XYZ file of C-alpha atoms in Angstrom:
373
model
C -13.332 26.070 33.038
C -10.923 24.722 30.407
C -9.865 21.845 32.673
C -13.546 21.024 33.213
C -14.053 20.838 29.439
C -11.070 18.510 29.078
C -12.301 16.248 31.871
C -15.841 16.044 30.507
C -14.935 15.798 26.811
C -16.255 12.712 24.998
C -15.027 12.163 21.427
C -17.512 11.194 18.746
C -17.920 7.445 18.280
C -19.708 7.705 14.927
C -18.760 9.851 11.953
C -21.560 11.455 9.873
C -22.602 9.462 6.816
C -21.828 11.959 4.049
C -22.664 11.083 0.451
C -19.070 10.541 -0.696
C -17.773 9.004 -3.931
C -16.460 5.520 -3.186
C -14.739 4.879 -6.515
C -11.627 6.319 -8.132
C -10.842 3.386 -10.437
C -9.470 4.470 -13.817
C -8.953 2.845 -17.200
C -5.161 2.641 -16.960
C -5.549 0.783 -13.644
C -7.701 -1.907 -15.280
C -5.036 -2.269 -17.983
C -2.357 -2.504 -15.296
C -4.175 -5.369 -13.543
C -4.420 -7.262 -16.835
C -0.708 -6.751 -17.477
C 0.072 -7.978 -13.939
C -1.689 -11.202 -14.824
C 0.285 -11.650 -18.060
C 3.577 -10.965 -16.283
C 2.739 -13.143 -13.287
C 4.427 -16.344 -14.589
C 7.722 -14.425 -14.836
C 7.577 -12.997 -11.297
C 9.560 -14.609 -8.477
C 8.708 -12.155 -5.695
C 6.060 -9.484 -5.086
C 6.826 -6.347 -3.077
C 3.454 -5.015 -1.930
C 3.495 -1.494 -0.509
C 0.965 -0.250 2.038
C 0.862 3.015 3.962
C 1.455 2.332 7.655
C -0.846 5.240 8.572
C -3.687 3.259 6.978
C -2.469 -0.358 6.834
C -5.941 -1.843 6.251
C -7.401 0.754 3.888
C -4.343 0.564 1.605
C -4.750 -3.172 0.987
C -5.929 -4.009 -2.532
C -7.260 -7.572 -2.583
C -7.385 -7.524 -6.404
C -3.631 -8.126 -6.349
C -4.271 -11.588 -4.922
C -6.533 -12.311 -7.886
C -3.919 -11.596 -10.569
C -0.759 -12.585 -8.692
C -2.176 -15.567 -6.843
C 0.027 -17.185 -4.220
C 3.249 -15.504 -5.308
C 5.705 -15.081 -2.454
C 5.620 -11.525 -1.234
C 7.115 -9.054 1.197
C 4.738 -6.457 2.654
C 6.463 -3.069 2.781
C 4.846 -0.447 5.013
C 5.822 3.005 3.761
C 5.749 6.405 5.500
C 7.066 4.886 8.732
C 8.263 8.360 9.751
C 4.639 9.594 9.806
C 2.943 6.722 11.659
C 2.415 5.679 15.276
C 1.210 2.169 14.439
C 1.536 -0.530 17.063
C 3.942 -3.122 15.669
C 2.567 -5.785 18.037
C -0.739 -5.712 16.167
C 0.966 -6.261 12.807
C 3.083 -9.056 14.259
C -0.096 -10.849 15.316
C -1.746 -10.187 11.968
C 1.121 -11.275 9.704
C 2.255 -14.003 12.077
C -0.929 -15.980 11.366
C 0.276 -16.662 7.792
C 4.002 -16.266 8.485
C 4.173 -13.232 6.182
C 7.311 -11.110 5.968
C 6.936 -7.366 6.425
C 9.117 -4.327 6.959
C 8.630 -0.625 7.779
C 10.394 1.882 5.527
C 10.716 5.493 4.585
C 10.815 5.152 0.781
C 13.303 8.035 0.529
C 15.739 6.487 2.996
C 18.758 4.695 1.540
C 19.276 3.049 4.924
C 15.830 1.464 4.681
C 16.397 0.643 0.997
C 19.456 -1.374 1.999
C 17.277 -3.416 4.354
C 14.844 -4.146 1.526
C 17.683 -5.107 -0.831
C 18.979 -7.446 1.868
C 15.567 -9.115 2.235
C 15.364 -9.617 -1.529
C 18.950 -10.888 -1.626
C 18.219 -13.396 1.130
C 15.248 -14.633 -0.872
C 17.428 -14.911 -3.998
C 20.125 -16.964 -2.279
C 17.496 -19.298 -0.812
C 16.112 -20.110 -4.272
C 17.182 -23.518 -5.517
C 18.434 -23.091 -8.122
C 18.869 -19.285 -8.301
C 17.148 -17.861 -11.409
C 19.737 -17.808 -14.233
C 18.408 -14.503 -15.646
C 18.056 -12.816 -12.266
C 15.281 -12.528 -9.701
C 12.259 -10.711 -11.092
C 10.118 -8.764 -8.671
C 7.043 -6.603 -9.059
C 6.403 -3.522 -6.911
C 2.679 -2.954 -6.407
C 0.335 -0.891 -4.264
C -2.333 1.781 -4.130
C -1.760 5.132 -5.926
C 0.808 7.565 -4.492
C 2.037 5.143 -1.855
C 5.747 5.530 -2.607
C 6.435 2.823 -5.205
C 8.480 4.884 -7.665
C 10.329 6.646 -4.849
C 11.263 3.246 -3.415
C 12.398 1.990 -6.844
C 14.771 4.949 -7.147
C 16.113 4.384 -3.631
C 16.593 0.646 -4.248
C 18.413 1.309 -7.500
C 20.680 3.924 -5.910
C 21.580 1.487 -3.135
C 21.940 -1.482 -5.468
C 24.414 0.429 -7.614
C 26.099 2.393 -4.819
C 29.361 0.456 -5.267
C 29.262 0.613 -9.056
C 29.876 4.311 -9.652
C 31.625 3.773 -12.992
C 28.953 1.527 -14.465
C 25.996 3.852 -14.059
C 25.690 7.617 -13.745
C 23.948 9.258 -10.816
C 21.328 10.629 -13.211
C 20.482 7.160 -14.525
C 20.094 5.744 -11.031
C 16.755 7.551 -10.863
C 14.625 5.641 -13.352
C 11.080 6.121 -12.022
C 9.192 9.411 -12.236
C 7.771 10.596 -8.909
C 5.285 13.256 -7.777
C 3.183 14.459 -4.876
C -0.194 13.445 -6.322
C -1.514 10.002 -7.349
C -1.372 8.939 -10.992
C 2.188 9.966 -11.930
C 2.997 6.391 -13.013
C 0.349 5.255 -15.507
C 2.023 2.271 -17.166
C 3.960 -0.747 -15.945
C 7.657 -0.177 -16.628
C 9.894 -2.432 -18.642
C 11.969 -4.468 -16.240
C 14.447 -2.329 -14.250
C 17.697 -3.740 -12.877
C 18.057 -2.812 -9.205
C 21.295 -4.680 -8.514
C 23.846 -6.853 -10.303
C 25.208 -8.714 -7.272
C 22.876 -10.467 -6.832
C 20.984 -9.898 -10.064
C 17.689 -8.280 -8.961
C 15.139 -6.895 -11.419
C 11.849 -5.129 -10.794
C 8.760 -3.791 -12.507
C 7.557 -0.403 -11.309
C 3.789 -0.352 -11.679
C 0.927 2.175 -11.589
C -0.968 2.521 -8.351
C -4.218 0.568 -8.572
C -7.347 1.601 -6.683
C -10.262 -0.664 -5.869
C -13.313 -0.362 -8.160
C -15.231 0.760 -5.053
C -14.111 0.923 -1.441
C -16.360 -0.513 1.225
C -17.372 2.656 3.130
C -16.850 6.368 3.753
C -14.250 5.806 6.471
C -12.040 3.829 4.079
C -12.272 6.504 1.377
C -11.495 9.257 3.888
C -8.487 7.334 5.220
C -7.241 6.919 1.636
C -7.706 10.630 0.992
C -5.718 11.539 4.120
C -2.740 9.415 3.036
C -2.863 10.889 -0.486
C -4.145 7.904 -2.485
C -6.721 10.146 -4.165
C -6.240 13.662 -5.502
C -6.597 16.543 -3.060
C -9.706 17.792 -4.840
C -11.540 14.440 -4.860
C -13.103 14.806 -1.385
C -14.392 18.067 0.112
C -11.487 19.392 2.241
C -13.780 20.344 5.129
C -15.111 16.759 5.301
C -11.521 15.482 5.210
C -10.609 17.847 8.050
C -13.667 16.783 10.046
C -12.714 13.110 9.674
C -9.144 13.916 10.689
C -10.450 15.659 13.815
C -12.711 12.675 14.533
C -9.914 10.113 14.147
C -7.401 12.154 16.164
C -9.854 12.548 19.046
C -10.361 8.784 19.142
C -6.600 8.319 19.513
C -6.094 11.151 22.004
C -9.191 12.772 23.589
C -7.038 15.430 25.304
C -6.885 17.569 22.158
C -3.078 17.604 22.202
C -2.947 16.803 18.465
C -4.218 20.303 17.620
C -3.285 22.262 20.748
C -1.220 24.754 18.745
C -4.537 26.220 17.571
C -6.989 25.689 20.422
C -6.399 24.998 24.138
C -9.204 22.464 24.657
C -10.550 19.372 22.850
C -13.470 19.815 20.487
C -15.735 17.782 18.225
C -16.581 20.859 16.139
C -14.595 21.227 12.939
C -16.040 24.739 12.514
C -14.542 25.797 15.851
C -11.165 24.283 15.043
C -10.974 25.811 11.546
C -11.853 29.231 12.979
C -8.961 28.981 15.448
C -6.614 27.839 12.658
C -7.637 30.921 10.669
C -7.067 33.094 13.761
C -3.563 31.761 14.262
C -2.735 32.336 10.598
C -4.282 35.861 10.611
C -6.788 34.815 7.953
C -10.005 35.968 9.671
C -11.620 38.854 7.829
C -12.942 41.994 9.513
C -16.491 40.625 9.401
C -15.393 37.403 11.149
C -15.547 35.211 8.055
C -12.687 33.091 6.686
C -11.920 30.587 3.939
C -13.074 27.293 5.476
C -11.879 25.166 2.553
C -8.498 26.866 2.546
C -7.982 26.332 6.282
C -9.159 22.725 6.015
C -6.738 22.023 3.142
C -3.894 23.679 5.031
C -4.473 21.557 8.139
C -4.991 18.225 6.374
C -1.932 18.805 4.162
C 0.218 19.221 7.276
C -0.803 15.668 8.248
C -0.621 14.230 4.746
C 2.894 15.489 4.217
C 4.147 15.154 7.805
C 5.562 18.653 8.057
C 7.027 17.925 11.495
C 7.200 15.164 14.120
C 3.948 16.363 15.688
C 1.984 15.271 12.592
C 2.120 11.535 13.189
C -0.992 9.424 13.450
C -3.217 6.610 12.259
C -6.085 7.192 9.844
C -7.526 3.650 9.761
C -10.512 3.353 12.087
C -10.202 -0.457 12.307
C -6.498 -0.274 13.149
C -7.311 2.006 16.078
C -10.242 -0.088 17.327
C -9.042 -3.660 16.763
C -6.391 -5.241 18.993
C -6.706 -8.781 17.663
C -4.697 -9.918 14.644
C -7.221 -12.683 13.928
C -10.047 -10.129 13.669
C -8.037 -8.188 11.102
C -7.657 -11.403 9.103
C -11.442 -11.857 9.200
C -11.854 -8.297 7.865
C -9.338 -9.037 5.102
C -11.208 -12.191 4.020
C -14.530 -10.314 4.083
C -13.033 -7.697 1.784
C -11.895 -10.397 -0.657
C -15.426 -11.768 -0.693
C -16.900 -8.311 -1.328
C -14.563 -7.570 -4.237
C -15.087 -11.036 -5.762
C -18.584 -10.010 -6.916
C -17.439 -6.921 -8.855
C -17.366 -6.719 -12.648
C -13.614 -6.107 -12.731
C -13.113 -9.448 -10.958
C -15.303 -11.143 -13.558
C -13.052 -9.721 -16.311
C -9.968 -11.019 -14.527
C -11.634 -14.413 -14.047
C -12.330 -14.522 -17.761
C -8.674 -13.847 -18.570
C -6.856 -15.735 -15.839
C -9.256 -18.217 -14.252
C -11.329 -18.196 -11.097
C -8.791 -19.536 -8.631
C -5.098 -19.403 -7.869
C -4.762 -23.065 -8.870
C -6.389 -22.422 -12.247
C -4.247 -19.337 -12.687
C -1.087 -21.332 -12.017
C -1.996 -24.025 -14.561
C -3.584 -21.882 -17.244
C -2.407 -22.258 -20.837
C 0.100 -19.658 -21.984
C -1.372 -17.205 -24.506
C 0.137 -15.221 -27.385
C -0.085 -12.150 -25.165
C 1.951 -13.907 -22.472
C 4.636 -14.810 -25.016
C 4.681 -11.221 -26.263
C 5.468 -9.997 -22.738
C 8.150 -12.665 -22.391
C 9.929 -11.424 -25.526
C 9.415 -7.732 -24.778
C 11.131 -8.034 -21.424
C 14.245 -9.864 -22.560
C 15.883 -6.418 -22.766
C 16.667 -4.862 -19.398
C 16.690 -1.144 -18.674
C 20.242 -0.346 -17.493
């Protein structure tokens, strides 16, 4: 009977249209975007972090507005938790000859690779910047920026034990929920040979995301607080997205021996396995849902690897992903936050590059002459 269920199982192709909040944009994020724009003339290189479990959903096209055509390296974090097809990203980034790398932000081995990429960029600059290469590390909330900063600094100073204590190598505060970093740091020196400096920045959300699937993907990678979306809806979306990737039900076989589209059935079996079913047959649905989704968010073992971006699973064409990216830029261009940025920095990259320096720009220039050691 079980084999018959597996053979006849058809995963859902459409997820229910719940009335979900599509915005988690906060005041300190608007301030951060404005500061990005003021600092932009000083920046040589942008390090943009995205979560490789949701490589499309974790793109913030507002960064292009304030940082224009700055050279950048795309850094895909949480590589240890993803099963993304690198061929797709090669096609996508190859269209514009963009550099990208997969990292575990905690890994010093991966941090060395990032330092090497930045160093290569530095040595190719003609002439090299006399006061050091200035980079800015940007991305959505809770995507691993501060963790990466600490890893880069530890690696950059690994051969300079006498010049900096182990305690001071960790300069960026980290945490398991979004919003730990709320202000853009003063410039942090990552390395002296070559001289590499960086700004650690707050995670910046979009004013509104385009649809429920995007918000649910962002919730599953931890870009919004655990309590922001109903945990049962998160668990249902996780079940939906896992079934699309593997209709055999192997992703949750530790709880139930056949595939299912019913989140109620799955949560009941999770409660059974954890001995959480009460005598009357009831159980804490929200608690079981949070337990299961947190296993995937935090990657408690190798079995909890997956993709949460619907488009990344469906699309196999890098050009189509580029079309989606351009459509997202067009959507965001009509928002009020974009109008504010246009008012401050101009409507195009060309205008932004030529705009007259303001008193605020000069203030940031002077403020950042001192480096955090």
